[in-house]
Coordinates of C-alpha atoms in Angstrom, one line a residue:
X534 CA -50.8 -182.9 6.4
X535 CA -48.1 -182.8 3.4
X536 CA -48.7 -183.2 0.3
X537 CA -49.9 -186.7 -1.2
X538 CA -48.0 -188.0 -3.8
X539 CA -49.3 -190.6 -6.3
X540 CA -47.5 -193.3 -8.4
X541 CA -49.6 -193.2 -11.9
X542 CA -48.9 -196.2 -14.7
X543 CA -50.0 -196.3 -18.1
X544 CA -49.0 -192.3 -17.8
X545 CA -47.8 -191.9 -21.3
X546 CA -51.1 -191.8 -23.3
X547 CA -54.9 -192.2 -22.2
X548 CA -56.2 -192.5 -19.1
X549 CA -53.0 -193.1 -17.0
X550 CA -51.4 -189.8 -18.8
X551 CA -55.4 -187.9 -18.0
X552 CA -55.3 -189.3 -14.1
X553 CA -51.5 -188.2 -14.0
X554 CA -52.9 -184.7 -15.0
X555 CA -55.9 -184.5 -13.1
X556 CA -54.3 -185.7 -9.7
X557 CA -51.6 -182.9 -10.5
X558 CA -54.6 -180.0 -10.7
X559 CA -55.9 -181.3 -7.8
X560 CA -52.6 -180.8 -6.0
X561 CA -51.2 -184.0 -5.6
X562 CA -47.6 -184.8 -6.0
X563 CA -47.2 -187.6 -9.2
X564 CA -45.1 -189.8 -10.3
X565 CA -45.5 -191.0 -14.0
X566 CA -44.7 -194.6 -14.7
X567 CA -44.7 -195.7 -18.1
X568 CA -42.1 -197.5 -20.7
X569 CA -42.3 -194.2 -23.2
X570 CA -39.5 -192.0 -21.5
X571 CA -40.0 -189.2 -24.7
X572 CA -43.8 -189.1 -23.3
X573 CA -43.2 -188.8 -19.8
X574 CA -40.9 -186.1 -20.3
X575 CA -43.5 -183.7 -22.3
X576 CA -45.9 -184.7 -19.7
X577 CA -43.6 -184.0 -16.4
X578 CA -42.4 -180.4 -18.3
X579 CA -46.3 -179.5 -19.2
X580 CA -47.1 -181.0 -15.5
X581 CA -44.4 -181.0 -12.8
X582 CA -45.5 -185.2 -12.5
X583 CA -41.5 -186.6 -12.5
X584 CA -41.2 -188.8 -15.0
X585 CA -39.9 -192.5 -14.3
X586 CA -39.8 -195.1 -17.6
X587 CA -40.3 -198.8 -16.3
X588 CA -41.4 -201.8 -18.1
X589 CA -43.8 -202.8 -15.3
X590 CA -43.5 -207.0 -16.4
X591 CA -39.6 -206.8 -15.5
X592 CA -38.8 -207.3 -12.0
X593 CA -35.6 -204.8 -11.9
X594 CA -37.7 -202.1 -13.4
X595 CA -40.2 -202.2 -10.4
X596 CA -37.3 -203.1 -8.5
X597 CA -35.7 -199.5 -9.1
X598 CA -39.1 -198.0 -9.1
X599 CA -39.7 -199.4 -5.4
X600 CA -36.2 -197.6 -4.6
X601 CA -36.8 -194.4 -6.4
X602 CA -40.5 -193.9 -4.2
X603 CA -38.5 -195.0 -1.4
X604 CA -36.0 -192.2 -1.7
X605 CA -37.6 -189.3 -2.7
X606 CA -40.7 -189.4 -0.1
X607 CA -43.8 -190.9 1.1
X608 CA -46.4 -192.6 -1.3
X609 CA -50.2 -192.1 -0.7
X610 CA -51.3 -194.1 -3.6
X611 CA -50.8 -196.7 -6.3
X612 CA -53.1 -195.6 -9.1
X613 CA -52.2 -198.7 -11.6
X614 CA -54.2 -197.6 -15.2
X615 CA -51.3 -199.7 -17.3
X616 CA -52.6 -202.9 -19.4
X617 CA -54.0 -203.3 -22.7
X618 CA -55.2 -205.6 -25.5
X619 CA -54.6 -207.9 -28.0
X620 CA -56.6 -209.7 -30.4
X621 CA -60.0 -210.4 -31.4
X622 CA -60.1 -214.2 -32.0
X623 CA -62.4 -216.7 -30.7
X624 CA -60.7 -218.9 -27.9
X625 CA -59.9 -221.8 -30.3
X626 CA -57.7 -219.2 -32.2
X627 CA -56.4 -217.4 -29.8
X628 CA -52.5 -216.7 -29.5
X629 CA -50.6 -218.0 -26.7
X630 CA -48.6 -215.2 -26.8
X631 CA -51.1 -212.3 -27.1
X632 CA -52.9 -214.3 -24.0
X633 CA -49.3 -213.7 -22.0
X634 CA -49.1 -210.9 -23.2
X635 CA -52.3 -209.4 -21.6
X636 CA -51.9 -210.8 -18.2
X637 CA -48.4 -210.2 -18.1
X638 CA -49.1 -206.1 -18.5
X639 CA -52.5 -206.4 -16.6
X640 CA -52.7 -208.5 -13.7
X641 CA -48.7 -210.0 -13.1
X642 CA -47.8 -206.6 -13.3
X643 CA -50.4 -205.3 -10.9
X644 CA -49.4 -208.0 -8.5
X645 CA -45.5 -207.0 -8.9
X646 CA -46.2 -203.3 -8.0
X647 CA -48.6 -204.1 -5.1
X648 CA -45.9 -206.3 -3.3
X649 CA -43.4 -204.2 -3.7
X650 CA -45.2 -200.8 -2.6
X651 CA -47.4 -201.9 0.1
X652 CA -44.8 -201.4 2.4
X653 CA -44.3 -197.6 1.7
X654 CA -48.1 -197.1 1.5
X655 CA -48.9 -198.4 4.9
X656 CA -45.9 -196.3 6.0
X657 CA -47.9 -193.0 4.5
X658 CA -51.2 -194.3 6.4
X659 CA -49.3 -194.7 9.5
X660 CA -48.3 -190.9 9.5
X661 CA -51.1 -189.3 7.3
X662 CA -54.1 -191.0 8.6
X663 CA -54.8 -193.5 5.1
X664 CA -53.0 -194.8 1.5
X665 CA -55.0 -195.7 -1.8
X666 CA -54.9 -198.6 -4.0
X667 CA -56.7 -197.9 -7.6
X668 CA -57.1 -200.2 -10.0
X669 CA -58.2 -199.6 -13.2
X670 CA -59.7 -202.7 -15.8
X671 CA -62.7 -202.8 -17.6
X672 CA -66.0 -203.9 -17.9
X673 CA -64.7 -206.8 -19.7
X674 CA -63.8 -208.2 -16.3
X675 CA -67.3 -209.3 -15.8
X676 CA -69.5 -208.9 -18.7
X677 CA -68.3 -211.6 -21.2
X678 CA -68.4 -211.1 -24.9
X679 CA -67.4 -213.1 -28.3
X680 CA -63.8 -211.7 -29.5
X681 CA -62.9 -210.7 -26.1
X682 CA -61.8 -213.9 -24.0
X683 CA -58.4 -213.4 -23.5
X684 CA -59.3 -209.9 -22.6
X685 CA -62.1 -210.8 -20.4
X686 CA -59.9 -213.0 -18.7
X687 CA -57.0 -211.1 -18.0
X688 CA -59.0 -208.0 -16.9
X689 CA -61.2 -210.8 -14.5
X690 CA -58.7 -211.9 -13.1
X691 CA -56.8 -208.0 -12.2
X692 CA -60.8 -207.5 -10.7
X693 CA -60.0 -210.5 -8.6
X694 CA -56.7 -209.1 -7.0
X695 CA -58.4 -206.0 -6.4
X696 CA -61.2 -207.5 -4.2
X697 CA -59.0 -210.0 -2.4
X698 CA -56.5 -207.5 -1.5
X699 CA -59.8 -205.0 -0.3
X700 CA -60.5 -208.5 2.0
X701 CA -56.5 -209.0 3.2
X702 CA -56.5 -205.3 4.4
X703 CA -59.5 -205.2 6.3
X704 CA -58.3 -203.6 9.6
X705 CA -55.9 -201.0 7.7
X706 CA -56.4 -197.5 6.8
X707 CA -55.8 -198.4 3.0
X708 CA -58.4 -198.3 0.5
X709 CA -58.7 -200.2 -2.6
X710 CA -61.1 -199.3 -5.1
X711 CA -61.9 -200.7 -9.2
X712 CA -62.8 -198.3 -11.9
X713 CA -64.2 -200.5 -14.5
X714 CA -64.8 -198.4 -17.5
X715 CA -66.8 -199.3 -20.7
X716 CA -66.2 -198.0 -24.2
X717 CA -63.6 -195.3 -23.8
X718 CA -62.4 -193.7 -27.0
X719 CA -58.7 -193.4 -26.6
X720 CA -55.8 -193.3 -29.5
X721 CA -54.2 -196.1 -29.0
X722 CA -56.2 -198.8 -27.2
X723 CA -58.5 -200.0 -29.8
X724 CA -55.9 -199.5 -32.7
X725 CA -53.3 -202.0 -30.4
X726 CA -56.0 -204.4 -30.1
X727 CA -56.0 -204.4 -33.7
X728 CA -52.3 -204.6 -34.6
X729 CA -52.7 -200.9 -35.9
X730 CA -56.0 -201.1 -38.6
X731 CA -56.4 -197.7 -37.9
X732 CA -59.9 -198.1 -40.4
X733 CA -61.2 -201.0 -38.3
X734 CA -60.3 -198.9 -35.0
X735 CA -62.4 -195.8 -36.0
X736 CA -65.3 -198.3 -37.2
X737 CA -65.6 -199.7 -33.6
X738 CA -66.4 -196.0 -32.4
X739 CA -68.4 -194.6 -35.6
X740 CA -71.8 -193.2 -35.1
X741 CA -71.4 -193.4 -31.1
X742 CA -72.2 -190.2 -29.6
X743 CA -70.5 -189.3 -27.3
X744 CA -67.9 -192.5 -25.8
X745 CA -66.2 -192.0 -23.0
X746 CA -63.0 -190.2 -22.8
X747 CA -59.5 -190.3 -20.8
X748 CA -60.8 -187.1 -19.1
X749 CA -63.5 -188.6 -18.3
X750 CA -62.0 -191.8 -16.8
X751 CA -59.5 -189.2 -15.0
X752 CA -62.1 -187.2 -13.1
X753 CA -63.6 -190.1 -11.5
X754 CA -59.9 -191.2 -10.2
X755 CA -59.6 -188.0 -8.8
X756 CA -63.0 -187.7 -7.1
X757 CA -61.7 -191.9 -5.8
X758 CA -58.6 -190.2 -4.5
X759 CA -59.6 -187.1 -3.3
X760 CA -62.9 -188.3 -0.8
X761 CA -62.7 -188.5 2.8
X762 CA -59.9 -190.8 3.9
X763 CA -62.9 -193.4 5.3
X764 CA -65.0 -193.4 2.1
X765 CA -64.3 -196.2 -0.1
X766 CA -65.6 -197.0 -3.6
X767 CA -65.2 -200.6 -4.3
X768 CA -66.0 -200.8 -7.6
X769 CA -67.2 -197.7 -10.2
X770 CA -68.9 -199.1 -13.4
X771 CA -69.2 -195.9 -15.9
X772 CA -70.1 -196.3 -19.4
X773 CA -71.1 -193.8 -21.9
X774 CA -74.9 -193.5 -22.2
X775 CA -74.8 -194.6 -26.0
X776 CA -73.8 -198.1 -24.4
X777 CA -76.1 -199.8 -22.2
X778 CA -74.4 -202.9 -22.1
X779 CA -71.4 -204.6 -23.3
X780 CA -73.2 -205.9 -26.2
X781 CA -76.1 -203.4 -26.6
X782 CA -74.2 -199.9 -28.2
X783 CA -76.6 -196.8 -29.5
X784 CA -75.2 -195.9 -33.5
X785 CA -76.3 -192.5 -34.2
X786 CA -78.0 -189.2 -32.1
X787 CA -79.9 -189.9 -28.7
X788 CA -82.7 -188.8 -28.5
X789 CA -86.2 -188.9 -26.4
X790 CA -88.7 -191.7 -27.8
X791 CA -92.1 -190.2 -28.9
X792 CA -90.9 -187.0 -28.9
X793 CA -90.6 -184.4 -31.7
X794 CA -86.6 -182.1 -31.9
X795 CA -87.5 -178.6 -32.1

């Protein structure tokens, strides 16, 4: 069988640039989808992943991504990592525009690439025996929590899409599978959120040992990608063991109850 070549978004920072990395060690072919061309490059010289900027909420970019993966051979899977956040405010507060915002770059964009690539990827399953959808949002998309709604919302609603497409190919050899990630320590996520407080970005991580990381996030895509074509993984919740839950996070060192550090 060739070679499997993955389309990566969100690839110029975090965990879209990590998965772009880790499917390339693990020999797949990439192509790294993000609006930062200058990132993309570094990463497809340091990599071999080929570099394509697109803003992924305008139709003629995906439009002349959809031609590019057409042209320059098959496509095995959609690995779709690029979103993001904005605010913090209670719903009353919220901005309209922050709230478009959010599902414009995580779920209308998610939609736009889907229709526009399923075509190719049940052309890859056809000759190479299966394709891959992977999505990934966020425990926000089904543990609700004050500050987040927008968030919640737009990341609930990219969860939806994933499981109604997973129902609409039943009968195809195409997999579609959620990584829903909790607190991942990242550069830019949390300082976005927070229209660049770089103090109140570090406060929402300090004393937490040991948050996830894009690496982290990166190795389970790859394990997604890389099982046997008939195994699926509907949905992977990971979360750092300093946070239990959404609203219940460990400050400060883990360590056994009722027992004594040597």
């Amino acid at each position: 069988m060739a070679t499997r070549r993955a389309v990566v978004t969100g690839a110029s920072s975090g965990i879209g640039e990590a998965a772009a990395r880790a499917l390339r060690t693990s020999g797949w072919e990439v192509v790294a989808v993000a609006r930062r061309a200058d990132r993309l490059a570094q990463l497809e010289a340091e990599t071999g992943a080929v570099a394509f900027a697109a803003d992924l909420t305008s139709d003629a970019d995906v439009e002349a991504l959809t031609e590019f993966l057409a042209g320059s051979g098959p496509l095995h899977a959609l690995v779709h990592v690029a979103g993001g956040a904005r605010g913090t405010e209670r719903v009353e507060d919220g901005r309209v525009e922050d709230w478009q915002w959010m599902f414009d770059v995580n779920v209308l964009s998610a939609q736009r690439l889907v229709a526009a690539l399923l075509p190719q990827l049940r052309q890859a399953a056809a000759s190479d025996g299966h394709a891959d959808t992977l999505f990934v949002t966020s425990t926000a998309a089904f543990t609700p929590y004050q500050g987040g709604s927008g968030y919640n919302a737009a990341k609930a609603a990219e969860g939806m899409l994933a499981h109604v497409l997973r129902l609409e190919l039943n009968g195809e050899p195409i997999r579609v599978v959620e990584v829903a990630p909790g607190m991942v320590h990242t550069p830019e996520f949390t300082l976005n959120r927070l229209g660049g407080d770089s103090l109140a970005a570090d406060r929402v991580y300090e004393g937490v040992e040991n948050p996830l990381t894009a690496d982290d996030v990166a190795d389970v895509i790859a394990y997604a990608l890389n099982a046997p074509g008939h195994v699926n993984l509907d949905l992977v919740t990971m979360r750092p063991v300093a946070q239990s839950a959404q609203h219940l996070l460990a400050r400060g060192p883990l360590r056994p109850r009722g027992v004594e550090s040597s």
